[in-house]
Coordinates of C-alpha atoms in Angstrom, one line a residue:
X1055 CA 92.3 175.2 177.1
X1056 CA 95.6 174.2 178.7
X1057 CA 93.9 171.1 180.1
X1058 CA 92.5 170.1 176.7
X1059 CA 95.9 170.4 175.0
X1060 CA 97.5 168.3 177.7
X1061 CA 94.8 165.6 177.4
X1062 CA 95.2 165.5 173.6
X1063 CA 98.9 165.1 173.8
X1064 CA 98.6 162.3 176.3
X1065 CA 96.1 160.5 174.0
X1066 CA 98.4 160.8 171.1
X1067 CA 101.3 159.4 173.1
X1068 CA 99.2 156.4 174.1
X1069 CA 98.0 155.8 170.5
X1070 CA 101.5 155.7 168.9
X1071 CA 102.5 152.3 170.3
X1072 CA 99.2 150.7 169.2
X1073 CA 99.5 152.2 165.7
X1074 CA 103.1 151.0 165.4
X1075 CA 101.9 147.5 166.5
X1076 CA 99.1 147.4 163.9
X1077 CA 101.6 148.4 161.1
X1078 CA 104.1 145.7 162.2
X1079 CA 101.3 143.1 162.2
X1080 CA 100.3 144.2 158.7
X1081 CA 103.8 144.0 157.4
X1082 CA 104.3 140.5 158.9
X1083 CA 101.1 139.3 157.4
X1084 CA 102.0 140.6 153.9
X1085 CA 105.4 139.0 154.1
X1086 CA 103.8 135.6 155.1
X1087 CA 101.4 135.9 152.2
X1088 CA 104.3 136.5 149.8
X1089 CA 106.2 133.6 151.2
X1090 CA 103.1 131.3 150.9
X1091 CA 102.5 132.5 147.3
X1092 CA 106.2 131.8 146.4
X1093 CA 106.0 128.3 147.9
X1094 CA 102.7 127.7 146.1
X1095 CA 104.3 128.8 142.8
X1096 CA 107.2 126.4 143.3
X1097 CA 104.8 123.4 143.8
X1098 CA 102.3 124.4 141.1
X1099 CA 104.4 124.9 138.0
X1100 CA 106.8 122.3 136.6
X1101 CA 109.2 122.7 133.7
X1102 CA 109.2 119.0 132.6
X1103 CA 107.9 115.7 133.8
X1104 CA 110.2 112.6 133.0
X1105 CA 108.7 109.1 132.5
X1106 CA 105.2 110.5 131.6
X1107 CA 102.9 110.8 128.6
X1108 CA 100.0 113.1 127.6
X1109 CA 96.4 111.9 127.7
X1110 CA 95.9 113.5 124.3
X1111 CA 98.6 111.1 122.9
X1112 CA 96.6 108.2 124.3
X1113 CA 93.4 109.4 122.5
X1114 CA 92.7 107.5 119.3
X1115 CA 95.4 104.8 120.0
X1116 CA 94.5 101.3 118.8
X1117 CA 94.0 98.9 121.6
X1118 CA 95.2 95.3 121.3
X1119 CA 94.3 92.3 123.5
X1120 CA 96.5 89.3 124.0
X1121 CA 95.8 86.0 125.7
X1122 CA 99.5 85.7 126.5
X1123 CA 101.4 87.6 129.1
X1124 CA 102.7 91.0 127.8
X1125 CA 106.2 92.2 128.4
X1126 CA 105.9 96.0 128.7
X1127 CA 109.7 96.5 129.0
X1128 CA 110.8 95.1 125.7
X1129 CA 110.3 97.3 122.6
X1130 CA 108.6 95.8 119.4
X1131 CA 108.6 97.2 115.9
X1132 CA 105.0 96.2 115.0
X1133 CA 101.9 94.6 116.5
X1134 CA 102.5 91.0 117.3
X1135 CA 100.7 88.1 115.6
X1136 CA 99.1 87.0 118.9
X1137 CA 97.6 90.5 119.5
X1138 CA 94.0 91.1 118.4
X1139 CA 93.1 94.7 117.4
X1140 CA 89.8 95.3 119.4
X1141 CA 89.2 99.0 119.3
X1142 CA 90.6 102.5 120.0
X1143 CA 90.9 104.8 123.0
X1144 CA 88.1 107.4 123.0
X1145 CA 88.6 109.1 126.4
X1146 CA 90.5 109.1 129.7
X1147 CA 88.6 109.1 133.1
X1148 CA 90.2 111.0 136.0
X1149 CA 89.3 110.7 139.6
X1150 CA 88.8 113.7 141.9
X1151 CA 92.3 112.9 143.3
X1152 CA 93.7 113.7 139.8
X1153 CA 94.7 110.0 139.1
X1154 CA 93.7 108.1 136.0
X1155 CA 90.9 105.7 137.0
X1156 CA 90.1 104.2 133.7
X1157 CA 90.6 104.4 129.9
X1158 CA 87.5 104.3 127.7
X1159 CA 87.8 102.1 124.7
X1160 CA 85.4 101.8 121.7
X1161 CA 85.2 98.2 120.7
X1162 CA 83.3 96.3 117.9
X1163 CA 81.1 97.8 115.2
X1164 CA 82.2 99.3 111.9
X1165 CA 83.0 103.0 111.5
X1166 CA 81.3 103.8 114.8
X1167 CA 78.2 101.9 114.0
X1168 CA 77.2 99.1 116.4
X1169 CA 80.2 99.6 118.7
X1170 CA 80.1 99.9 122.4
X1171 CA 82.3 101.7 124.9
X1172 CA 84.0 99.8 127.8
X1173 CA 86.0 101.2 130.7
X1174 CA 89.4 99.4 131.2
X1175 CA 91.4 100.2 134.4
X1176 CA 94.7 101.8 133.7
X1177 CA 96.5 99.1 135.7
X1178 CA 95.2 96.5 133.2
X1179 CA 96.9 98.2 130.2
X1180 CA 100.5 97.7 129.2
X1181 CA 102.3 100.4 127.2
X1182 CA 104.7 98.5 125.1
X1183 CA 107.5 100.7 123.5
X1184 CA 107.5 101.1 119.7
X1185 CA 111.0 100.2 118.5
X1186 CA 110.5 102.2 115.2
X1187 CA 109.2 105.5 116.7
X1188 CA 110.7 107.3 119.6
X1189 CA 108.3 108.2 122.5
X1190 CA 105.6 106.0 120.9
X1191 CA 104.0 102.8 122.3
X1192 CA 101.4 100.1 121.7
X1193 CA 98.4 99.8 124.1
X1194 CA 97.9 96.1 125.0
X1195 CA 95.6 94.5 127.6
X1196 CA 95.9 90.8 128.6
X1197 CA 92.7 89.0 128.1
X1198 CA 90.4 87.7 125.4
X1199 CA 87.7 88.9 123.0
X1200 CA 85.1 87.0 124.9
X1201 CA 85.8 89.1 127.9
X1202 CA 85.3 92.3 125.9
X1203 CA 82.0 90.9 124.5
X1204 CA 80.8 90.2 128.0
X1205 CA 82.1 93.4 129.5
X1206 CA 79.4 95.9 130.5
X1207 CA 78.9 99.0 128.4
X1208 CA 80.2 102.1 130.1
X1209 CA 77.4 104.5 131.3
X1210 CA 78.7 108.0 131.1
X1211 CA 75.4 109.4 132.6
X1212 CA 76.4 107.7 135.9
X1213 CA 79.7 109.6 136.0
X1214 CA 79.7 112.5 138.5
X1215 CA 82.5 114.8 139.5
X1216 CA 81.5 115.0 143.2
X1217 CA 79.0 112.7 145.1
X1218 CA 76.6 114.0 147.6
X1219 CA 78.7 112.4 150.4
X1220 CA 81.7 114.2 149.2
X1221 CA 79.9 117.5 149.2
X1222 CA 78.7 116.9 152.7
X1223 CA 82.3 116.3 153.9
X1224 CA 83.4 119.4 152.1
X1225 CA 80.6 121.4 153.8
X1226 CA 81.3 119.9 157.2
X1227 CA 80.2 116.6 158.9
X1228 CA 78.0 118.3 161.6
X1229 CA 76.8 121.6 162.8
X1230 CA 79.6 121.8 165.3
X1231 CA 82.2 121.7 162.6
X1232 CA 80.2 124.3 160.6
X1233 CA 80.2 126.6 163.6
X1234 CA 83.9 126.1 164.1
X1235 CA 84.5 126.8 160.4
X1236 CA 82.2 129.9 160.8
X1237 CA 84.2 131.1 163.8
X1238 CA 87.5 130.5 162.0
X1239 CA 86.2 132.3 158.9
X1240 CA 85.1 135.3 161.0
X1241 CA 88.5 135.4 162.7
X1242 CA 90.4 135.9 159.4
X1243 CA 91.2 139.4 158.3
X1244 CA 90.1 141.2 155.2
X1245 CA 93.3 140.3 153.3
X1246 CA 92.5 136.6 153.5
X1247 CA 88.9 137.3 152.3
X1248 CA 90.4 139.0 149.3
X1249 CA 92.6 136.0 148.6
X1250 CA 89.5 133.7 148.8
X1251 CA 87.7 135.9 146.3
X1252 CA 90.6 135.8 143.9
X1253 CA 90.8 132.0 144.2
X1254 CA 87.1 131.6 143.7
X1255 CA 87.3 133.7 140.5
X1256 CA 90.3 131.7 139.3
X1257 CA 88.4 128.4 140.0
X1258 CA 85.4 129.7 138.1
X1259 CA 87.6 130.6 135.2
X1260 CA 89.3 127.2 135.2
X1261 CA 85.9 125.5 135.3
X1262 CA 84.7 127.6 132.4
X1263 CA 87.9 126.8 130.5
X1264 CA 87.4 123.1 131.2
X1265 CA 83.8 123.3 129.9
X1266 CA 85.0 125.1 126.7
X1267 CA 87.7 122.5 126.2
X1268 CA 85.2 119.6 126.7
X1269 CA 82.8 121.3 124.2
X1270 CA 85.6 121.7 121.7
X1271 CA 86.7 118.1 122.1
X1272 CA 83.1 116.9 121.6
X1273 CA 82.8 119.1 118.4
X1274 CA 86.1 117.8 117.1
X1275 CA 85.1 114.2 117.7
X1276 CA 81.8 114.7 116.0
X1277 CA 83.5 116.4 113.0
X1278 CA 86.0 113.6 112.8
X1279 CA 83.3 111.0 113.0
X1280 CA 81.3 112.7 110.2
X1281 CA 84.5 113.0 108.1
X1282 CA 85.3 109.3 108.7
X1283 CA 81.7 108.2 107.7
X1284 CA 81.9 110.4 104.6
X1285 CA 85.3 108.9 103.7
X1286 CA 83.9 105.4 104.2
X1287 CA 80.9 106.1 101.9
X1288 CA 83.2 107.5 99.2
X1289 CA 85.5 104.5 99.6
X1290 CA 82.6 102.0 99.3
X1291 CA 81.3 103.9 96.3
X1292 CA 84.7 103.8 94.6
X1293 CA 85.0 100.1 95.4
X1294 CA 81.6 99.5 93.7
X1295 CA 82.6 101.5 90.7
X1296 CA 85.9 99.6 90.4
X1297 CA 84.0 96.3 90.7
X1298 CA 81.6 97.3 88.0
X1299 CA 84.5 98.4 85.7
X1300 CA 86.2 95.1 86.3
X1301 CA 83.0 93.2 85.4
X1302 CA 82.6 95.2 82.2
X1303 CA 86.3 94.6 81.3
X1304 CA 85.9 90.9 81.9
X1305 CA 82.8 90.7 79.7
X1306 CA 84.5 92.8 76.9
X1307 CA 87.6 90.5 77.1
X1308 CA 85.4 87.4 76.9
X1309 CA 83.6 88.8 73.8
X1310 CA 86.8 89.8 72.2
X1311 CA 88.3 86.4 72.8
X1312 CA 85.2 84.6 71.4
X1313 CA 85.2 86.9 68.3
X1314 CA 88.9 86.2 67.8
X1315 CA 88.4 82.5 68.0
X1316 CA 85.6 82.6 65.5
X1317 CA 87.7 84.7 63.1
X1318 CA 90.6 82.3 63.5
X1319 CA 88.4 79.3 62.8
X1320 CA 86.9 80.9 59.7
X1321 CA 90.4 81.7 58.5
X1322 CA 91.6 78.2 59.0
X1323 CA 88.6 76.7 57.2
X1324 CA 89.1 79.1 54.3
X1325 CA 92.8 78.2 54.2
X1326 CA 92.0 74.5 54.2
X1327 CA 89.5 74.9 51.4
X1328 CA 92.0 76.8 49.3
X1329 CA 94.8 74.3 50.0
X1330 CA 92.5 71.4 49.0
X1331 CA 91.4 73.2 45.8
X1332 CA 95.0 73.9 44.9
X1333 CA 96.0 70.3 45.5
X1334 CA 93.2 69.1 43.2
X1335 CA 94.3 71.5 40.5
X1336 CA 97.9 70.4 40.8
X1337 CA 96.9 66.7 40.5
X1338 CA 94.7 67.4 37.5
X1339 CA 97.4 69.5 35.8
X1340 CA 99.9 66.7 36.5
X1341 CA 97.6 64.1 35.1
X1342 CA 96.9 66.1 31.9
X1343 CA 100.6 66.6 31.4
X1344 CA 101.2 62.9 31.9
X1345 CA 98.5 62.1 29.3
X1346 CA 100.0 64.5 26.8
X1347 CA 103.5 63.0 27.5
X1348 CA 102.1 59.5 27.1
X1349 CA 100.5 60.3 23.8
X1350 CA 103.6 61.8 22.5
X1351 CA 105.6 58.8 23.6
X1352 CA 103.1 56.5 22.0
X1353 CA 103.3 58.3 18.7
X1354 CA 107.0 58.2 18.9
X1355 CA 106.9 54.5 19.6
X1356 CA 104.8 53.8 16.6
X1357 CA 107.2 55.7 14.4
X1358 CA 110.4 54.4 15.9
X1359 CA 109.6 50.7 16.0
X1360 CA 109.2 48.1 18.6
X1361 CA 112.3 49.0 20.6
X1362 CA 111.3 52.6 20.9
X1363 CA 107.8 51.4 21.9
X1364 CA 109.2 49.2 24.7
X1365 CA 111.3 52.2 25.9
X1366 CA 108.2 54.3 25.8
X1367 CA 106.3 51.8 27.8
X1368 CA 109.1 51.8 30.4
X1369 CA 109.1 55.6 30.4
X1370 CA 105.3 55.7 30.6
X1371 CA 105.4 53.3 33.5
X1372 CA 107.8 55.5 35.3
X1373 CA 105.7 58.5 34.6
X1374 CA 102.6 56.6 35.7
X1375 CA 104.4 55.7 38.9
X1376 CA 105.3 59.3 39.3
X1377 CA 101.7 60.3 38.8
X1378 CA 100.6 57.8 41.3
X1379 CA 103.2 59.1 43.8
X1380 CA 102.1 62.6 43.1
X1381 CA 98.5 61.6 43.6
X1382 CA 99.4 59.8 46.8
X1383 CA 101.4 62.8 48.1
X1384 CA 99.1 65.6 46.9
X1385 CA 95.9 64.2 45.6
X1386 CA 94.9 62.4 48.8
X1387 CA 94.5 65.6 50.6
X1388 CA 90.9 66.0 51.4
X1389 CA 90.0 62.5 50.1
X1390 CA 87.6 60.4 52.1
X1391 CA 89.5 57.9 54.3
X1392 CA 88.6 55.7 57.3
X1393 CA 88.7 58.7 59.7
X1394 CA 87.0 61.4 57.6
X1395 CA 84.8 59.3 55.3
X1396 CA 81.4 57.6 55.7
X1397 CA 80.8 54.1 54.3
X1398 CA 78.1 54.0 51.7
X1399 CA 76.6 51.4 49.4
X1400 CA 78.1 51.2 45.8
X1401 CA 74.5 51.2 44.4
X1402 CA 73.8 54.5 46.0
X1403 CA 76.6 56.3 44.1
X1404 CA 76.0 57.8 40.7
X1405 CA 77.9 55.5 38.1
X1406 CA 79.2 58.6 36.2
X1407 CA 80.7 59.9 39.5
X1408 CA 82.3 56.5 40.3
X1409 CA 83.9 55.9 36.9
X1410 CA 87.5 57.0 36.8
X1411 CA 87.9 57.0 40.6
X1412 CA 91.0 55.4 41.9
X1413 CA 90.9 52.1 43.8
X1414 CA 93.2 51.8 46.8
X1415 CA 94.7 48.6 48.3
X1416 CA 95.2 47.4 51.9
X1417 CA 98.2 49.8 52.3
X1418 CA 96.2 52.7 50.9
X1419 CA 98.3 52.6 47.7
X1420 CA 96.6 53.0 44.4
X1421 CA 96.1 49.6 42.6
X1422 CA 93.8 50.6 39.7
X1423 CA 90.9 52.7 38.4
X1424 CA 87.2 52.0 38.2
X1425 CA 86.2 51.6 34.5
X1426 CA 82.5 50.5 34.8
X1427 CA 79.8 49.0 37.0
X1428 CA 78.4 45.5 36.4
X1429 CA 74.6 45.1 36.9
X1430 CA 72.8 41.9 37.6
X1431 CA 69.6 40.6 36.1
X1432 CA 67.6 42.5 38.7
X1433 CA 69.3 45.8 37.6
X1434 CA 71.3 46.2 40.8
X1435 CA 75.1 46.7 40.8
X1436 CA 76.7 43.3 41.4
X1437 CA 80.3 44.1 40.7
X1438 CA 82.9 46.7 39.7
X1439 CA 85.4 46.5 36.8
X1440 CA 88.9 47.8 37.7
X1441 CA 91.7 48.5 35.2
X1442 CA 94.9 47.2 36.7
X1443 CA 98.5 48.0 35.5
X1444 CA 99.2 49.5 32.0
X1445 CA 100.0 53.1 31.3
X1446 CA 97.2 55.6 31.7
X1447 CA 94.7 52.9 30.7
X1448 CA 96.9 51.7 27.9
X1449 CA 97.7 48.0 28.2
X1450 CA 95.7 47.8 31.5
X1451 CA 94.0 44.6 32.5
X1452 CA 90.3 44.8 33.4
X1453 CA 89.2 42.6 36.2
X1454 CA 85.9 42.2 38.0
X1455 CA 85.4 42.4 41.8
X1456 CA 82.1 41.8 43.5
X1457 CA 80.5 44.9 44.9
X1458 CA 80.3 43.2 48.4
X1459 CA 84.1 43.0 48.4
X1460 CA 84.6 46.7 48.0
X1461 CA 84.4 49.5 50.5
X1462 CA 83.2 52.9 49.3
X1463 CA 83.9 55.9 51.5
X1464 CA 82.4 59.4 50.9
X1465 CA 82.9 62.8 52.5
X1466 CA 81.8 66.3 51.5
X1467 CA 84.4 66.6 48.7
X1468 CA 85.4 63.1 47.4
X1469 CA 84.6 59.4 47.0
X1470 CA 87.2 56.7 47.3
X1471 CA 87.0 52.9 46.6
X1472 CA 89.0 50.5 48.8
X1473 CA 89.8 46.8 48.3
X1474 CA 91.6 44.2 50.4
X1475 CA 93.6 42.9 47.4
X1476 CA 97.0 44.2 46.3
X1477 CA 97.9 45.2 42.7
X1478 CA 99.7 41.9 42.2
X1479 CA 96.7 39.9 43.4
X1480 CA 94.4 41.8 41.1
X1481 CA 96.6 41.1 38.1
X1482 CA 96.3 37.4 38.8
X1483 CA 92.5 37.6 38.5
X1484 CA 90.9 36.5 35.1
X1485 CA 90.5 39.3 32.5
X1486 CA 87.0 40.7 32.5
X1487 CA 85.0 40.0 29.3
X1488 CA 81.9 42.1 28.7
X1489 CA 78.8 40.0 28.2

């Protein structure tokens, strides 16, 4: 028993230094892991990044192309006249090193129909500051539309996160390296294995989050595309309706204008007819009044003697001149003239209609009145008897003019007789004596 106790005590004494050493190694390892974690946290998280922009801000940006060199350091307030709007940014492609390899741009087409996606290297794009909006910019590439038309369509199916060569390098270039990695892996302690498992879990979670984000982005893009197409359909339908409304309004306006023109023409014709009728009535009333006045003067002349008769003749002549002036000023409205009348043969006019019509001289002044028609042996009208001078037929001198020397004009409302002789020339002709 004494020997057993002694042996046990010696074993415990020998084990104490080993246990202390193991505990010291564990503490040192824990401290190293803590320091490594703190160092990793300092490199991993950043509060702000100056001189940078978000990929989400680049999404949907309009892309312009310019044949001229672009100055990316000078701000502009709007797209320049020599920039052509060619499409918009649909996505950003990142390399496995985390750098932007290319920007995907949808070009051509209309509302997503017939367009194609091309990949433009980030180095080929110029971000020109927007002078009107802070932290905003225009995306401009130097080139031409022909280059875009000839550019290959981007094939997203050929895009892979890691190639087979890269996977080989990540798994080891040869069996010797695999063995070395295996030996190194076996030499690590259980704490490092735990860290690897945690990192693996974190990587899986990040991959899953990335997949979810990509799915959400795809769904958002699809919803936005559907909304845009629906908005385009509504806009096109509204434009069609507006065009139809404008056509209807134009037709209604044209119809209204035509109706108004017709109404105006009818009103003018009616007013002209009424004016002509009133003028005829005024001329007739004036003539009747003159006849009554002349008769009264004639009666007074017979009673008062020769002197009174001469005075009456002078008064009657003045009145006759006034009647002629009134007829010239009023009665000629609506009468057939060279512009409105049609020349007809004297023989084609009813004699009763022609009798009493005024005869007008070369200056369109009245020179007499038609009293009767003269017929030849063949029964045709050979001449016209015109009363010249006198007062309302009293004291007038009848003279004969050949029918061929007269011009008869007729319109819808009147007939006028014209001669090339003046009143004085007619008075010098011989007095007509009925045969």
